[in-house]
Short mmCIF file of C-alpha atoms and ligand atoms in Angstrom, two decimals:
data_model
loop_
_atom_site.label_atom_id
_atom_site.label_comp_id
_atom_site.label_asym_id
_atom_site.label_seq_id
_atom_site.Cartn_x
_atom_site.Cartn_y
_atom_site.Cartn_z
CA MET A 88 0.00 0.00 0.00
CA LEU A 89 1.08 3.59 -0.49
CA ILE A 90 1.89 5.67 2.59
CA SER A 91 3.13 9.26 2.75
CA LEU A 92 6.70 10.35 3.45
CA LYS A 93 5.46 11.89 6.70
CA GLU A 94 3.87 8.59 7.81
CA ALA A 95 7.08 6.69 7.06
CA LEU A 96 9.20 9.20 8.98
CA ASP A 97 6.79 9.22 11.93
CA TYR A 98 7.07 5.42 12.04
CA ALA A 99 10.86 5.75 12.06
CA GLU A 100 10.95 8.16 14.97
CA GLN A 101 8.29 6.34 17.02
CA ASN A 102 10.04 3.00 16.60
CA LYS A 103 13.60 4.38 16.64
CA VAL A 104 14.47 2.83 13.30
CA GLY A 105 15.86 4.20 10.04
CA ILE A 106 13.67 3.88 6.95
CA ALA A 107 15.59 2.36 4.05
CA ALA A 108 15.18 4.41 0.87
CA ILE A 109 16.26 2.23 -2.02
CA ASN A 110 16.97 3.40 -5.55
CA THR A 111 15.27 1.00 -7.93
CA PRO A 112 16.30 1.97 -11.47
CA THR A 113 16.02 -1.66 -12.65
CA TYR A 114 13.22 -4.17 -12.22
CA GLU A 115 15.57 -6.49 -10.30
CA MET A 116 16.31 -3.81 -7.68
CA LEU A 117 12.63 -2.93 -7.48
CA LEU A 118 11.42 -6.50 -6.99
CA ALA A 119 14.09 -7.15 -4.36
CA ALA A 120 13.17 -3.99 -2.43
CA VAL A 121 9.43 -4.75 -2.45
CA ARG A 122 9.98 -8.37 -1.40
CA THR A 123 12.25 -7.30 1.44
CA ALA A 124 9.62 -4.87 2.76
CA GLU A 125 6.93 -7.56 2.52
CA GLN A 126 9.04 -10.24 4.14
CA HIS A 127 9.61 -8.07 7.22
CA ASN A 128 6.38 -6.07 6.98
CA ILE A 129 8.22 -2.77 7.29
CA PRO A 130 7.74 0.64 5.67
CA LEU A 131 10.27 1.30 2.96
CA ILE A 132 10.86 4.02 0.35
CA LEU A 133 11.23 3.13 -3.33
CA GLN A 134 12.96 5.93 -5.18
CA HIS A 135 14.10 6.93 -8.63
CA ALA A 136 16.97 9.37 -9.04
CA GLU A 137 17.16 11.78 -11.95
CA VAL A 138 20.75 10.64 -12.53
CA HIS A 139 19.35 7.14 -13.28
CA GLU A 140 17.33 8.36 -16.27
CA PRO A 141 19.79 6.70 -18.71
CA ILE A 142 19.00 3.29 -17.11
CA ASN A 143 15.22 3.76 -17.16
CA THR A 144 13.20 6.95 -17.46
CA ILE A 145 10.78 7.86 -14.69
CA GLU A 146 7.94 7.48 -17.22
CA ASP A 147 9.02 3.86 -17.91
CA ILE A 148 10.00 2.46 -14.50
CA GLY A 149 7.89 4.91 -12.42
CA PRO A 150 4.42 3.45 -13.14
CA VAL A 151 5.79 -0.03 -12.38
CA MET A 152 7.12 1.22 -9.02
CA VAL A 153 3.77 2.85 -8.20
CA GLU A 154 1.75 -0.21 -9.21
CA LEU A 155 3.89 -2.64 -7.20
CA ALA A 156 3.74 -0.31 -4.19
CA LYS A 157 -0.06 0.05 -4.36
CA ARG A 158 -0.71 -3.66 -4.49
CA SER A 159 1.96 -4.59 -1.94
CA THR A 160 1.07 -5.72 1.59
CA ALA A 161 3.96 -3.56 2.85
CA PRO A 162 3.62 0.22 3.47
CA LEU A 163 5.65 1.93 0.76
CA VAL A 164 6.48 5.48 -0.35
CA VAL A 165 7.34 6.18 -4.01
CA HIS A 166 9.79 9.06 -4.05
CA VAL A 167 11.65 11.20 -6.60
CA ASP A 168 15.31 11.16 -5.55
CA HIS A 169 17.61 14.11 -6.30
CA GLY A 170 15.16 15.90 -8.56
CA GLU A 171 17.20 18.77 -9.93
CA SER A 172 14.31 20.84 -11.27
CA TYR A 173 10.65 21.63 -10.60
CA ASP A 174 9.78 19.94 -13.91
CA TYR A 175 11.44 16.66 -12.97
CA VAL A 176 9.53 16.50 -9.67
CA LYS A 177 6.33 17.23 -11.59
CA ARG A 178 7.10 14.35 -13.97
CA GLY A 179 7.32 12.06 -10.93
CA PHE A 180 3.99 13.27 -9.52
CA ASP A 181 2.42 12.86 -12.98
CA VAL A 182 3.22 9.13 -12.98
CA GLY A 183 1.98 8.63 -9.41
CA PHE A 184 4.97 9.25 -7.14
CA ASN A 185 3.73 10.56 -3.78
CA SER A 186 6.92 12.14 -2.43
CA ALA A 187 9.96 13.98 -3.78
CA MET A 188 13.38 15.34 -3.06
CA ILE A 189 14.33 18.59 -4.70
CA ASP A 190 18.09 18.92 -4.71
CA ALA A 191 19.20 22.48 -5.29
CA SER A 192 22.01 22.20 -2.76
CA ARG A 193 24.65 23.23 -5.30
CA LEU A 194 22.90 26.57 -5.82
CA PRO A 195 23.40 29.60 -3.56
CA TYR A 196 21.24 29.50 -0.39
CA ASP A 197 18.57 31.92 -1.67
CA ASP A 198 18.15 30.05 -4.97
CA ASN A 199 18.02 26.69 -3.17
CA LEU A 200 15.32 28.07 -0.87
CA ALA A 201 13.30 29.63 -3.72
CA LEU A 202 13.24 26.42 -5.78
CA THR A 203 12.45 24.31 -2.71
CA GLN A 204 9.54 26.64 -1.81
CA LYS A 205 8.16 26.24 -5.33
CA VAL A 206 8.31 22.45 -5.10
CA VAL A 207 6.72 22.44 -1.62
CA ALA A 208 3.86 24.56 -2.99
CA LEU A 209 3.31 21.98 -5.76
CA ALA A 210 3.50 19.04 -3.34
CA ASN A 211 1.04 20.74 -0.98
CA GLU A 212 -1.58 20.64 -3.75
CA TYR A 213 -1.39 16.85 -3.57
CA GLY A 214 -0.65 16.53 0.17
CA TYR A 215 2.79 15.03 -0.56
CA GLY A 216 5.98 15.36 1.46
CA VAL A 217 9.18 17.04 0.26
CA GLU A 218 12.80 16.46 1.13
CA ALA A 219 15.38 19.12 0.33
CA GLU A 220 19.13 19.32 0.81
CA LEU A 221 21.40 21.84 2.45
CA GLY A 222 25.18 21.41 2.44
CA VAL A 223 27.02 19.58 -0.30
CA MET A 224 27.94 15.90 -0.22
CA PRO A 225 30.70 14.62 -2.46
CA GLY A 226 30.01 12.02 -5.17
CA ARG A 227 26.83 11.22 -7.05
CA GLU A 228 23.87 8.93 -6.43
CA ASP A 229 24.83 6.54 -9.24
CA GLY A 230 28.20 5.84 -7.63
CA SER A 231 30.18 7.64 -10.34
CA GLN A 232 32.65 10.25 -9.08
CA ALA A 233 33.41 8.12 -6.03
CA SER A 234 35.04 10.05 -3.26
CA THR A 235 37.99 9.59 -0.98
CA GLY A 236 35.67 10.38 1.91
CA THR A 237 37.97 12.91 3.47
CA SER A 238 36.23 15.64 5.39
CA ASN A 239 37.79 18.54 3.49
CA GLU A 240 35.71 17.64 0.41
CA THR A 241 32.51 18.01 2.39
CA LEU A 242 30.68 21.23 3.16
CA TYR A 243 29.01 20.35 6.45
CA THR A 244 25.47 21.64 6.87
CA ASP A 245 25.30 24.77 9.03
CA PRO A 246 22.69 24.23 11.81
CA ASP A 247 21.51 27.87 11.92
CA LEU A 248 21.05 27.98 8.15
CA ALA A 249 19.27 24.62 8.31
CA GLN A 250 16.89 26.00 10.92
CA SER A 251 15.87 29.01 8.82
CA PHE A 252 15.79 26.90 5.64
CA VAL A 253 13.30 24.41 7.09
CA ARG A 254 11.21 27.16 8.68
CA ASP A 255 11.02 29.18 5.44
CA SER A 256 10.51 26.22 3.06
CA GLY A 257 8.18 23.97 5.03
CA VAL A 258 9.96 20.76 3.98
CA THR A 259 9.10 17.41 5.58
CA ALA A 260 12.70 16.25 5.95
CA LEU A 261 16.17 17.63 5.30
CA ALA A 262 19.15 15.88 3.71
CA CYS A 263 22.24 17.13 5.48
CA SER A 264 25.94 16.78 5.07
CA PHE A 265 27.57 15.36 8.21
CA GLY A 266 30.38 13.19 6.83
CA THR A 267 28.87 10.60 4.47
CA VAL A 268 29.68 10.46 0.75
CA HIS A 269 27.83 9.10 -2.26
CA GLY A 270 29.23 5.97 -3.92
CA LEU A 271 31.93 3.65 -2.63
CA TYR A 272 34.09 4.67 0.31
CA LYS A 273 37.78 4.72 -0.45
CA ALA A 274 38.62 5.85 3.07
CA GLU A 275 36.87 5.70 6.44
CA PRO A 276 33.84 8.03 6.59
CA ASN A 277 34.23 10.80 9.14
CA LEU A 278 30.81 11.10 10.78
CA ASN A 279 29.93 14.09 12.96
CA TYR A 280 27.28 12.68 15.35
CA ASN A 281 26.92 15.84 17.42
CA LEU A 282 26.09 17.75 14.26
CA ILE A 283 23.22 15.32 13.52
CA SER A 284 21.78 15.89 17.02
CA THR A 285 22.04 19.66 16.63
CA LEU A 286 20.45 19.60 13.16
CA ARG A 287 17.53 17.43 14.31
CA GLU A 288 16.91 19.71 17.27
CA LYS A 289 17.21 23.03 15.44
CA THR A 290 15.25 22.11 12.30
CA GLY A 291 12.48 20.16 14.05
CA VAL A 292 12.34 17.68 11.14
CA PRO A 293 13.89 14.23 10.57
CA ILE A 294 17.36 14.19 8.99
CA VAL A 295 18.07 12.23 5.82
CA MET A 296 21.33 10.39 5.29
CA HIS A 297 22.64 10.23 1.73
CA GLY A 298 25.58 8.04 0.87
CA GLY A 299 24.20 5.43 3.28
CA SER A 300 26.06 2.54 1.67
CA GLY A 301 29.03 1.01 3.40
CA LEU A 302 28.77 2.23 7.00
CA THR A 303 29.26 -0.18 9.91
CA ASP A 304 26.28 -1.45 11.96
CA SER A 305 27.17 0.76 14.91
CA GLU A 306 27.61 3.83 12.70
CA TYR A 307 24.10 3.37 11.29
CA ARG A 308 22.63 2.83 14.77
CA GLU A 309 24.31 5.92 16.21
CA CYS A 310 23.12 8.10 13.29
CA ILE A 311 19.53 6.88 13.82
CA LYS A 312 19.79 7.55 17.55
CA ARG A 313 20.89 11.13 16.81
CA GLY A 314 18.00 11.94 14.45
CA VAL A 315 18.49 10.29 11.05
CA ALA A 316 15.14 8.76 9.97
CA LYS A 317 15.67 8.08 6.24
CA ILE A 318 18.72 6.34 4.87
CA ASN A 319 19.40 6.42 1.13
CA TYR A 320 20.96 3.20 -0.06
CA TYR A 321 21.94 1.94 -3.47
CA THR A 322 25.60 1.46 -4.37
CA TYR A 323 26.36 -1.62 -2.26
CA ALA A 324 23.14 -3.41 -3.30
CA ASP A 325 23.99 -2.74 -6.94
CA LYS A 326 27.52 -4.02 -6.32
CA ALA A 327 26.18 -7.18 -4.64
CA SER A 328 24.06 -8.04 -7.68
CA PHE A 329 26.95 -7.41 -10.03
CA GLU A 330 29.29 -9.65 -8.03
CA ALA A 331 26.69 -12.44 -7.86
CA VAL A 332 26.35 -12.38 -11.64
CA GLN A 333 30.11 -12.20 -12.09
CA ASN A 334 30.61 -15.27 -9.87
CA TYR A 335 27.92 -17.19 -11.71
CA LEU A 336 29.50 -16.40 -15.07
CA ALA A 337 32.91 -17.49 -13.79
CA GLU A 338 31.42 -20.84 -12.74
CA LYS A 339 29.27 -21.32 -15.83
CA PRO A 340 30.91 -19.45 -18.70
CA GLU A 341 28.95 -21.48 -21.25
CA THR A 342 25.54 -20.19 -20.03
CA PHE A 343 23.36 -18.31 -22.49
CA ILE A 344 20.21 -17.86 -20.37
CA PHE A 345 19.98 -14.14 -19.61
CA SER A 346 16.99 -14.54 -17.28
CA ASP A 347 19.15 -16.73 -15.02
CA LEU A 348 21.32 -13.66 -14.50
CA THR A 349 18.41 -11.38 -13.64
CA THR A 350 17.10 -13.96 -11.14
CA ILE A 351 20.52 -14.22 -9.51
CA ALA A 352 20.81 -10.44 -9.42
CA THR A 353 17.40 -10.09 -7.71
CA LYS A 354 18.29 -12.68 -5.07
CA ALA A 355 21.64 -11.05 -4.36
CA VAL A 356 20.01 -7.64 -3.85
CA GLN A 357 17.42 -9.22 -1.56
CA GLN A 358 20.16 -10.79 0.54
CA ASN A 359 21.98 -7.48 0.72
CA LEU A 360 18.81 -5.59 1.69
CA ASN A 361 17.92 -8.22 4.30
CA ASN A 362 21.20 -7.49 5.95
CA LEU A 363 20.59 -3.72 5.78
CA VAL A 364 17.07 -4.06 7.18
CA GLY A 365 18.46 -6.15 10.04
CA ILE A 366 20.63 -3.20 11.03
CA LEU A 367 18.22 -0.30 10.37
CA TYR A 368 15.02 -1.87 11.77
CA GLY A 369 16.54 -4.37 14.19
CA LYS A 370 15.10 -7.26 12.11
CA SER A 371 16.87 -10.34 10.84
ZN1 ZN B 281 21.89 11.40 -2.47
#
C-alpha cells in the first residue's frame, strides 16, 4: 500500500528505526526492495533518481514502481530522488509518485530556498511530502565520481542555516551533510554525530542520510539515535548483484540464459537488503 513520506518518517521516529530508501532503477532492484519490505512487513521508500534516467526513465519504471507499491502488503512510499528541477519532480507526480526530493544544494542558499519553496507549494496541492538538501555531499547517487571520503571535500550543513531553511521552506525532511559520501568509500567516513543531534533539534524535522552505503552497523545505529530517519541506499546493493552475476559467469561461462542472470541479481540484492534491514530496523 502507499503511505506518505510523513507517515514513514513518523514510524521511524516512534520505533527508533531508520527507513531504508532504495533506488530502484532496474526491475531487479525494485522487486528485491518490495519483497524485502513484505518479508519483514516494514515501511520502505522506493525511489528513482534523476541521474538514473539513462538506465530507465521515470515514465518507464515509475508506473511499475507505483503499481507494485499500491498492491503490496507492505507500506511503501514512491519518491523522486535528487530531482534537480521543478519539472522533474512534476514528472514524478504525474506518474503517481507521492513524495519527492528537490536537490538544489549546489545553488546559492537563496536560490536553493526559492526552488524548494516552489516544489513544496506543488507538493502541498497533492498533500505530498518534500525532502530538500542543504550542504554539499561529495560524489553522485549513481556511484560515479566516487570520493575519498575525506572531510575537506565536504561542506558540512550549518545548523543555523538549516533552521531558517526548514522554517522558510516547510519541507518534511532535510538531507544534510555530516560526513557521508555518495558511492563507494575509499577511506573511512568521518561522521559528525553531534552535528546530527544539533540539526535534528534546530530544524524540528527528521534528517536524511545520503551516501548510506558502506557504514558499519554501529555507525548506522548511532546516526539513527541522533535523528536520522531516512537512509538512502543503493551502491552496495547494486555491487552485490553485479558480483553475484560475475561469480555465476565465472562458474558457468557457457551459459546463455539471460533470465538466469536477472534472477541471480534479484536474489543477491534481496540478501543485501535483508542485511541492511536487520541493522536499520533491528530485524533479521
Ligand atoms: Zn543522495
